[in-house]
Structure formats: C-alpha cells, structure tokens
PDB file of C-alpha atoms in Angstrom:
ATOM      1  CA  MET A   1      84.469  91.373  81.454  1.00  0.00           C
ATOM      2  CA  THR A   2      87.333  93.499  83.914  1.00  0.00           C
ATOM      3  CA  ARG A   3      89.987  91.926  84.933  1.00  0.00           C
ATOM      4  CA  THR A   4      91.600  93.371  88.549  1.00  0.00           C
ATOM      5  CA  LEU A   5      95.531  93.131  87.347  1.00  0.00           C
ATOM      6  CA  ARG A   6      98.476  93.106  90.582  1.00  0.00           C
ATOM      7  CA  LEU A   7     102.142  94.637  89.921  1.00  0.00           C
ATOM      8  CA  ALA A   8     105.170  94.365  92.140  1.00  0.00           C
ATOM      9  CA  LEU A   9     106.896  97.983  91.693  1.00  0.00           C
ATOM     10  CA  ALA A  10     110.083  99.054  92.923  1.00  0.00           C
ATOM     11  CA  TYR A  11     111.393 102.763  92.658  1.00  0.00           C
ATOM     12  CA  ASP A  12     113.783 105.897  93.530  1.00  0.00           C
ATOM     13  CA  GLY A  13     111.898 107.959  95.663  1.00  0.00           C
ATOM     14  CA  THR A  14     114.605 110.752  95.615  1.00  0.00           C
ATOM     15  CA  ASP A  15     112.882 112.603  92.777  1.00  0.00           C
ATOM     16  CA  LEU A  16     109.795 111.603  92.912  1.00  0.00           C
ATOM     17  CA  PHE A  17     106.524 113.820  95.854  1.00  0.00           C
ATOM     18  CA  GLY A  18     106.064 109.921  97.037  1.00  0.00           C
ATOM     19  CA  TRP A  19     103.307 107.817  95.931  1.00  0.00           C
ATOM     20  CA  GLN A  20      99.859 109.441  95.762  1.00  0.00           C
ATOM     21  CA  THR A  21      98.510 111.398  93.630  1.00  0.00           C
ATOM     22  CA  GLN A  22      99.861 115.208  93.353  1.00  0.00           C
ATOM     23  CA  PRO A  23      98.895 118.125  90.514  1.00  0.00           C
ATOM     24  CA  ALA A  24     102.447 118.997  88.836  1.00  0.00           C
ATOM     25  CA  ARG A  25     103.780 116.581  90.754  1.00  0.00           C
ATOM     26  CA  PRO A  26     105.293 113.047  89.456  1.00  0.00           C
ATOM     27  CA  THR A  27     104.817 110.811  92.267  1.00  0.00           C
ATOM     28  CA  VAL A  28     104.475 107.034  91.723  1.00  0.00           C
ATOM     29  CA  GLN A  29     100.719 106.445  91.901  1.00  0.00           C
ATOM     30  CA  GLY A  30     100.776 109.795  88.977  1.00  0.00           C
ATOM     31  CA  LEU A  31     103.408 108.145  86.509  1.00  0.00           C
ATOM     32  CA  LEU A  32     101.629 104.878  86.876  1.00  0.00           C
ATOM     33  CA  MET A  33      98.281 105.538  86.335  1.00  0.00           C
ATOM     34  CA  HIS A  34      98.706 108.223  83.536  1.00  0.00           C
ATOM     35  CA  SER A  35     101.283 105.001  81.691  1.00  0.00           C
ATOM     36  CA  CYS A  36      98.754 102.299  82.364  1.00  0.00           C
ATOM     37  CA  GLU A  37      96.084 104.855  80.416  1.00  0.00           C
ATOM     38  CA  ARG A  38      98.632 105.170  77.366  1.00  0.00           C
ATOM     39  CA  VAL A  39      98.732 101.393  76.959  1.00  0.00           C
ATOM     40  CA  LEU A  40      95.509 100.322  77.687  1.00  0.00           C
ATOM     41  CA  GLY A  41      93.547 102.841  76.220  1.00  0.00           C
ATOM     42  CA  GLU A  42      90.873 103.364  79.090  1.00  0.00           C
ATOM     43  CA  PRO A  43      90.688 105.323  82.079  1.00  0.00           C
ATOM     44  CA  VAL A  44      92.970 103.313  85.531  1.00  0.00           C
ATOM     45  CA  LYS A  45      92.378 103.516  89.225  1.00  0.00           C
ATOM     46  CA  VAL A  46      95.665 102.483  90.822  1.00  0.00           C
ATOM     47  CA  VAL A  47      95.717 101.571  93.822  1.00  0.00           C
ATOM     48  CA  GLY A  48      98.955 101.030  96.335  1.00  0.00           C
ATOM     49  CA  ALA A  49      98.867  99.680  99.298  1.00  0.00           C
ATOM     50  CA  SER A  50     101.658 101.552 101.232  1.00  0.00           C
ATOM     51  CA  ARG A  51     101.476 105.718 100.153  1.00  0.00           C
ATOM     52  CA  THR A  52     105.161 106.447 100.984  1.00  0.00           C
ATOM     53  CA  ASP A  53     106.651 110.074 101.852  1.00  0.00           C
ATOM     54  CA  ALA A  54     107.870 111.815  99.094  1.00  0.00           C
ATOM     55  CA  GLY A  55     112.137 110.989  99.076  1.00  0.00           C
ATOM     56  CA  VAL A  56     111.045 106.903 100.494  1.00  0.00           C
ATOM     57  CA  HIS A  57     112.140 104.800  97.813  1.00  0.00           C
ATOM     58  CA  ALA A  58     110.900 100.412  97.929  1.00  0.00           C
ATOM     59  CA  LEU A  59     111.464  97.463  96.933  1.00  0.00           C
ATOM     60  CA  ARG A  60     108.040  95.560  96.308  1.00  0.00           C
ATOM     61  CA  GLN A  61     105.210  97.971  96.405  1.00  0.00           C
ATOM     62  CA  VAL A  62     102.358  96.256  94.954  1.00  0.00           C
ATOM     63  CA  ALA A  63      99.480  97.658  93.481  1.00  0.00           C
ATOM     64  CA  SER A  64      96.647  96.865  91.974  1.00  0.00           C
ATOM     65  CA  LEU A  65      94.251  98.219  88.517  1.00  0.00           C
ATOM     66  CA  ALA A  66      91.363  96.810  87.011  1.00  0.00           C
ATOM     67  CA  THR A  67      91.300  97.042  83.875  1.00  0.00           C
ATOM     68  CA  ALA A  68      88.748  95.631  80.236  1.00  0.00           C
ATOM     69  CA  SER A  69      91.912  94.751  78.172  1.00  0.00           C
ATOM     70  CA  PRO A  70      93.215  92.038  76.783  1.00  0.00           C
ATOM     71  CA  MET A  71      96.259  92.356  77.679  1.00  0.00           C
ATOM     72  CA  ALA A  72      98.304  89.726  79.175  1.00  0.00           C
ATOM     73  CA  PRO A  73      99.321  91.071  82.109  1.00  0.00           C
ATOM     74  CA  ALA A  74     103.586  90.336  80.484  1.00  0.00           C
ATOM     75  CA  VAL A  75     102.653  92.726  78.253  1.00  0.00           C
ATOM     76  CA  LEU A  76     101.228  94.888  80.048  1.00  0.00           C
ATOM     77  CA  GLY A  77     104.497  95.023  82.279  1.00  0.00           C
ATOM     78  CA  ARG A  78     106.971  95.973  79.583  1.00  0.00           C
ATOM     79  CA  ALA A  79     104.709  98.131  77.525  1.00  0.00           C
ATOM     80  CA  LEU A  80     104.988 100.703  80.972  1.00  0.00           C
ATOM     81  CA  ASN A  81     108.759  99.814  81.569  1.00  0.00           C
ATOM     82  CA  ALA A  82     109.208 101.720  78.461  1.00  0.00           C
ATOM     83  CA  LEU A  83     107.302 104.381  79.024  1.00  0.00           C
ATOM     84  CA  LEU A  84     107.605 105.370  83.142  1.00  0.00           C
ATOM     85  CA  PRO A  85     111.149 106.935  84.214  1.00  0.00           C
ATOM     86  CA  ALA A  86     114.146 104.480  84.793  1.00  0.00           C
ATOM     87  CA  ALA A  87     113.457 105.487  88.703  1.00  0.00           C
ATOM     88  CA  ILE A  88     110.536 103.527  88.274  1.00  0.00           C
ATOM     89  CA  ARG A  89     110.138  99.422  86.513  1.00  0.00           C
ATOM     90  CA  VAL A  90     107.791  97.468  86.952  1.00  0.00           C
ATOM     91  CA  LEU A  91     109.280  94.078  88.365  1.00  0.00           C
ATOM     92  CA  ASP A  92     106.007  91.270  88.459  1.00  0.00           C
ATOM     93  CA  CYS A  93     102.798  91.932  86.412  1.00  0.00           C
ATOM     94  CA  ARG A  94      99.754  89.046  87.238  1.00  0.00           C
ATOM     95  CA  GLU A  95      95.959  88.721  87.251  1.00  0.00           C
ATOM     96  CA  ALA A  96      95.109  88.944  90.820  1.00  0.00           C
ATOM     97  CA  ALA A  97      91.679  87.646  92.825  1.00  0.00           C
ATOM     98  CA  PRO A  98      88.181  89.031  91.129  1.00  0.00           C
ATOM     99  CA  GLY A  99      88.585  91.998  93.562  1.00  0.00           C
ATOM    100  CA  PHE A 100      91.549  92.358  95.359  1.00  0.00           C
ATOM    101  CA  ASP A 101      92.763  95.193  96.601  1.00  0.00           C
ATOM    102  CA  ALA A 102      96.765  96.097  97.073  1.00  0.00           C
ATOM    103  CA  ARG A 103      95.522  98.505 100.063  1.00  0.00           C
ATOM    104  CA  ARG A 104      92.262  96.802 101.896  1.00  0.00           C
ATOM    105  CA  TRP A 105      94.166  92.858 101.402  1.00  0.00           C
ATOM    106  CA  ALA A 106      97.311  93.647 102.926  1.00  0.00           C
ATOM    107  CA  ARG A 107      98.702  92.057 106.182  1.00  0.00           C
ATOM    108  CA  GLY A 108     101.081  93.637 107.231  1.00  0.00           C
ATOM    109  CA  LYS A 109     104.644  95.453 105.839  1.00  0.00           C
ATOM    110  CA  ARG A 110     108.861  95.505 106.581  1.00  0.00           C
ATOM    111  CA  TYR A 111     110.318  98.871 106.008  1.00  0.00           C
ATOM    112  CA  GLY A 112     114.067  99.065 106.372  1.00  0.00           C
ATOM    113  CA  TYR A 113     115.825 102.085 107.663  1.00  0.00           C
ATOM    114  CA  LEU A 114     119.428 102.697 106.720  1.00  0.00           C
ATOM    115  CA  ILE A 115     121.494 104.512 108.606  1.00  0.00           C
ATOM    116  CA  ASP A 116     126.011 105.699 107.342  1.00  0.00           C
ATOM    117  CA  ARG A 117     128.265 106.366 110.160  1.00  0.00           C
ATOM    118  CA  GLY A 118     130.797 106.435 108.551  1.00  0.00           C
ATOM    119  CA  ASP A 119     133.233 109.462 109.521  1.00  0.00           C
ATOM    120  CA  ALA A 120     132.460 111.356 105.553  1.00  0.00           C
ATOM    121  CA  ALA A 121     129.553 109.611 104.097  1.00  0.00           C
ATOM    122  CA  ASP A 122     129.029 107.912 101.528  1.00  0.00           C
ATOM    123  CA  PRO A 123     128.829 109.789  97.968  1.00  0.00           C
ATOM    124  CA  PHE A 124     127.150 105.762  96.706  1.00  0.00           C
ATOM    125  CA  LEU A 125     124.415 106.394  99.712  1.00  0.00           C
ATOM    126  CA  ARG A 126     123.796 109.377 100.036  1.00  0.00           C
ATOM    127  CA  ARG A 127     120.353 108.309  97.925  1.00  0.00           C
ATOM    128  CA  TYR A 128     119.395 105.854 100.052  1.00  0.00           C
ATOM    129  CA  ALA A 129     120.943 106.444 103.937  1.00  0.00           C
ATOM    130  CA  TRP A 130     120.672 108.301 106.301  1.00  0.00           C
ATOM    131  CA  HIS A 131     124.018 110.255 106.742  1.00  0.00           C
ATOM    132  CA  ALA A 132     124.605 110.415 111.373  1.00  0.00           C
ATOM    133  CA  PRO A 133     128.097 110.472 111.499  1.00  0.00           C
ATOM    134  CA  TYR A 134     127.450 109.400 115.456  1.00  0.00           C
ATOM    135  CA  ALA A 135     129.326 107.027 118.061  1.00  0.00           C
ATOM    136  CA  LEU A 136     126.261 105.398 118.023  1.00  0.00           C
ATOM    137  CA  GLU A 137     126.315 101.712 119.765  1.00  0.00           C
ATOM    138  CA  ALA A 138     124.321  99.203 118.054  1.00  0.00           C
ATOM    139  CA  GLU A 139     123.505  96.902 121.221  1.00  0.00           C
ATOM    140  CA  THR A 140     121.839 100.036 122.970  1.00  0.00           C
ATOM    141  CA  MET A 141     120.040 100.981 120.175  1.00  0.00           C
ATOM    142  CA  ALA A 142     118.662  96.525 119.496  1.00  0.00           C
ATOM    143  CA  ARG A 143     118.083  96.689 123.422  1.00  0.00           C
ATOM    144  CA  ALA A 144     115.860  99.890 123.210  1.00  0.00           C
ATOM    145  CA  LEU A 145     114.256  98.117 119.200  1.00  0.00           C
ATOM    146  CA  ARG A 146     113.502  94.560 121.795  1.00  0.00           C
ATOM    147  CA  LEU A 147     110.715  97.132 123.604  1.00  0.00           C
ATOM    148  CA  LEU A 148     108.501  97.897 120.257  1.00  0.00           C
ATOM    149  CA  ARG A 149     107.559  94.269 119.866  1.00  0.00           C
ATOM    150  CA  GLY A 150     104.089  93.176 119.862  1.00  0.00           C
ATOM    151  CA  LYS A 151     100.858  95.670 120.693  1.00  0.00           C
ATOM    152  CA  HIS A 152     101.401  99.416 121.151  1.00  0.00           C
ATOM    153  CA  ASP A 153      99.838 102.710 120.614  1.00  0.00           C
ATOM    154  CA  PHE A 154     102.321 104.233 118.837  1.00  0.00           C
ATOM    155  CA  SER A 155     100.780 107.925 119.171  1.00  0.00           C
ATOM    156  CA  ALA A 156     103.747 109.376 120.378  1.00  0.00           C
ATOM    157  CA  PHE A 157     106.150 108.441 116.523  1.00  0.00           C
ATOM    158  CA  CYS A 158     103.076 109.691 114.545  1.00  0.00           C
ATOM    159  CA  ALA A 159     103.242 112.763 112.648  1.00  0.00           C
ATOM    160  CA  ALA A 160      98.996 113.379 112.940  1.00  0.00           C
ATOM    161  CA  PRO A 161      98.161 111.316 116.527  1.00  0.00           C
ATOM    162  CA  GLY A 162      94.201 111.515 117.055  1.00  0.00           C
ATOM    163  CA  ARG A 163      93.488 111.467 113.050  1.00  0.00           C
ATOM    164  CA  GLY A 164      91.978 108.968 110.734  1.00  0.00           C
ATOM    165  CA  ARG A 165      93.159 105.878 112.007  1.00  0.00           C
ATOM    166  CA  PRO A 166      94.249 104.015 115.364  1.00  0.00           C
ATOM    167  CA  PRO A 167      97.251 104.609 116.816  1.00  0.00           C
ATOM    168  CA  THR A 168      97.472 100.078 117.828  1.00  0.00           C
ATOM    169  CA  CYS A 169      99.577  98.299 115.741  1.00  0.00           C
ATOM    170  CA  THR A 170     101.014  94.951 116.381  1.00  0.00           C
ATOM    171  CA  VAL A 171     105.525  94.930 115.239  1.00  0.00           C
ATOM    172  CA  ARG A 172     105.678  91.439 114.575  1.00  0.00           C
ATOM    173  CA  SER A 173     109.787  91.696 114.086  1.00  0.00           C
ATOM    174  CA  ALA A 174     112.378  94.647 115.113  1.00  0.00           C
ATOM    175  CA  ARG A 175     115.997  94.302 115.371  1.00  0.00           C
ATOM    176  CA  LEU A 176     119.462  95.701 113.847  1.00  0.00           C
ATOM    177  CA  VAL A 177     121.396  95.454 111.922  1.00  0.00           C
ATOM    178  CA  LEU A 178     125.191  96.603 111.460  1.00  0.00           C
ATOM    179  CA  ARG A 179     127.141  96.147 108.355  1.00  0.00           C
ATOM    180  CA  LYS A 180     130.940  97.526 107.717  1.00  0.00           C
ATOM    181  CA  GLY A 181     129.708 101.011 109.122  1.00  0.00           C
ATOM    182  CA  ARG A 182     126.068 100.523 108.436  1.00  0.00           C
ATOM    183  CA  LEU A 183     123.433 100.092 110.182  1.00  0.00           C
ATOM    184  CA  GLY A 184     120.073  98.768 109.454  1.00  0.00           C
ATOM    185  CA  ILE A 185     117.321  99.208 110.688  1.00  0.00           C
ATOM    186  CA  LEU A 186     114.006  96.252 109.923  1.00  0.00           C
ATOM    187  CA  LEU A 187     110.910  97.418 111.110  1.00  0.00           C
ATOM    188  CA  SER A 188     108.103  94.713 110.647  1.00  0.00           C
ATOM    189  CA  ALA A 189     104.235  94.889 111.737  1.00  0.00           C
ATOM    190  CA  ASP A 190      99.708  94.521 110.643  1.00  0.00           C
ATOM    191  CA  SER A 191     100.120  98.206 109.373  1.00  0.00           C
ATOM    192  CA  PHE A 192     102.484 101.260 110.183  1.00  0.00           C
ATOM    193  CA  LEU A 193     101.406 104.817 111.112  1.00  0.00           C
ATOM    194  CA  HIS A 194     102.339 107.999 108.610  1.00  0.00           C
ATOM    195  CA  HIS A 195     105.872 108.774 109.856  1.00  0.00           C
ATOM    196  CA  MET A 196     106.247 106.397 111.783  1.00  0.00           C
ATOM    197  CA  VAL A 197     109.197 104.436 110.987  1.00  0.00           C
ATOM    198  CA  ARG A 198     111.346 107.739 110.514  1.00  0.00           C
ATOM    199  CA  ASN A 199     110.411 109.120 114.035  1.00  0.00           C
ATOM    200  CA  LEU A 200     110.889 106.103 115.735  1.00  0.00           C
ATOM    201  CA  VAL A 201     114.553 105.936 114.193  1.00  0.00           C
ATOM    202  CA  GLY A 202     115.209 109.543 114.921  1.00  0.00           C
ATOM    203  CA  SER A 203     115.014 108.198 118.665  1.00  0.00           C
ATOM    204  CA  LEU A 204     116.525 105.069 118.174  1.00  0.00           C
ATOM    205  CA  VAL A 205     119.149 107.372 117.507  1.00  0.00           C
ATOM    206  CA  GLU A 206     119.066 109.671 120.350  1.00  0.00           C
ATOM    207  CA  ILE A 207     119.428 106.488 121.895  1.00  0.00           C
ATOM    208  CA  GLY A 208     122.679 105.664 119.970  1.00  0.00           C
ATOM    209  CA  ARG A 209     124.351 109.078 120.810  1.00  0.00           C
ATOM    210  CA  GLY A 210     124.436 108.715 124.240  1.00  0.00           C
ATOM    211  CA  ALA A 211     121.325 111.155 124.970  1.00  0.00           C
ATOM    212  CA  ARG A 212     118.576 108.910 126.102  1.00  0.00           C
ATOM    213  CA  GLU A 213     118.665 105.493 127.670  1.00  0.00           C
ATOM    214  CA  PRO A 214     117.329 102.349 126.092  1.00  0.00           C
ATOM    215  CA  GLY A 215     114.270 102.463 127.941  1.00  0.00           C
ATOM    216  CA  TRP A 216     112.837 106.081 127.150  1.00  0.00           C
ATOM    217  CA  LEU A 217     111.630 104.028 123.594  1.00  0.00           C
ATOM    218  CA  GLY A 218     109.441 102.561 126.371  1.00  0.00           C
ATOM    219  CA  ALA A 219     108.590 105.684 128.453  1.00  0.00           C
ATOM    220  CA  LEU A 220     107.442 107.898 124.655  1.00  0.00           C
ATOM    221  CA  LEU A 221     105.895 104.640 124.274  1.00  0.00           C
ATOM    222  CA  ALA A 222     103.599 104.698 127.316  1.00  0.00           C
ATOM    223  CA  ALA A 223     103.266 108.693 126.815  1.00  0.00           C
ATOM    224  CA  ARG A 224     101.875 108.902 123.225  1.00  0.00           C
ATOM    225  CA  ASP A 225     103.146 112.467 123.218  1.00  0.00           C
ATOM    226  CA  ARG A 226     104.829 113.059 120.217  1.00  0.00           C
ATOM    227  CA  ARG A 227     106.246 116.298 121.636  1.00  0.00           C
ATOM    228  CA  LEU A 228     108.627 113.891 123.615  1.00  0.00           C
ATOM    229  CA  ALA A 229     109.970 112.358 121.450  1.00  0.00           C
ATOM    230  CA  GLY A 230     112.978 112.100 119.246  1.00  0.00           C
ATOM    231  CA  PRO A 231     113.441 113.890 115.049  1.00  0.00           C
ATOM    232  CA  THR A 232     112.172 113.006 112.220  1.00  0.00           C
ATOM    233  CA  ALA A 233     114.867 110.768 110.464  1.00  0.00           C
ATOM    234  CA  PRO A 234     114.877 112.195 107.176  1.00  0.00           C
ATOM    235  CA  PRO A 235     112.314 109.892 104.456  1.00  0.00           C
ATOM    236  CA  ARG A 236     115.951 109.507 101.618  1.00  0.00           C
ATOM    237  CA  GLY A 237     116.939 106.288 104.380  1.00  0.00           C
ATOM    238  CA  LEU A 238     114.046 104.206 104.191  1.00  0.00           C
ATOM    239  CA  THR A 239     111.998 102.055 101.572  1.00  0.00           C
ATOM    240  CA  LEU A 240     109.349 100.229 102.016  1.00  0.00           C
ATOM    241  CA  VAL A 241     110.626  96.498 102.020  1.00  0.00           C
ATOM    242  CA  ARG A 242     107.370  94.113 101.004  1.00  0.00           C
ATOM    243  CA  VAL A 243     104.654  94.040 101.260  1.00  0.00           C
ATOM    244  CA  LEU A 244     103.018  90.653 103.459  1.00  0.00           C
ATOM    245  CA  TYR A 245      99.664  89.073 102.447  1.00  0.00           C
ATOM    246  CA  PRO A 246      97.176  85.908 103.082  1.00  0.00           C
ATOM    247  CA  THR A 247      98.444  82.693 100.918  1.00  0.00           C
TER     248      THR A 247
END
C-alpha cells in the first residue's frame, strides 16, 4: 500500500542551485530524491512547496512524497540526514493525509529578507544577508511596505510577467524589523511570483536611501511594468520562513 509522507526541511542554499532538479548540479530536490531512493529502494518523486532559486535559504520548506515502503517516518528522516550534505537537514518526517501535495495544498508562504547595513560587511552574515551600506531610512521603508498589503497585481516585481500563472497576489502581512544595524523585511502572502520578494526589496532599498519616495511603490504596482522598478536584490538575503496550510 502506498503512503504519503510529509517532510519539513531546512537548508543553506549558498552552494546549491535552487530547489528544482538540474542535470549535473546539486539542488535540494535532486539530492533529496537521490537520498530517498537509496534509503527506500524505489523510485521517488519529491514535491516541494516552494521552488526556491539558487542561493536562497529555507528555515522550514515542506516536501511530500509517496512510497510503498513500510519504513517508519522517523527512521527515514534519520537515514536521510545521514546521507544528505550538511547544508540540508530533515527537521521532521511524518505520515500525511492520502494525496497530500506540498505545493498544491499550500495556502500561503512567509519569506524574510535580511539586509546588513554596517559600514563593513559582517563576515558571519555574508551567506545570509545583502550588505547594503547605505543610510537607509527604516521608517520611510516601513511606510512604503504598508502599500503592499492586500490584493494587487505584482507584474512590476515579477521576473517574467505575463508567463504562466496570474500576477495577482494577496499580501497578508508586510513589516520591517530593525536590529543592531540589521534590517529584516518580512512578507506573508497567499502566493509569490518569480523573484517577487527580491525585486520588491531592491525597490525598497531605493526608497530607503532616498532615491525615491515611499509612494513610488504604489505607482509601480499601478504601472505593472518591471522595467520601471528597482534592481533585483541578491538571493543570499532571502529565506523561506514557513509554508502555510489549512489547519
């Protein structure tokens, strides 16, 4: 009998080529599938809730797979951690409802983006933060962030607008956290477009350093033109914090 398993994963994406399997390149999905097949002794398809890009991290990614193996989920989790590189850890492995699909059942995601504002880049943050040594006005950025809340067309912040899925997303929460020279941007939405968070952060930094007014973000949403928005922030500062499912 086939069972569906649900895995919670954390990973440092610095040396990985994103989530999705690529030929001859280390990816989270590829390494996880290979390890699962070695442990379970059968071909396995692993589905991830978020297809994170190269260099992007995760605190709690969710994956699902179907298996005919009777192996206990906890045993599988320990076996996978023994095979996977240290940059990828299985935090939890448990049996899920029949047909559970980590991507299709998700109802939202939370992302965080970390900016190091110090004059000199913190060497301990170099893998996990964008060093932007500008005199960023946090309150100005926070005012701009509030414009994102609600349902909007985010074409201006999509890497490839007009392709694939509709560009409308509902942002449930958008806030800024300031701690000792570090600036965190936290976003929660029902869905995210390709590069959406990184493109938003790039525009927010333009606002924070005084190159643009906070209202510019609203104008970009209305214009729906990626060419008018700011630069794309580097992937190293971006982390998938959590995937949200129906309770």
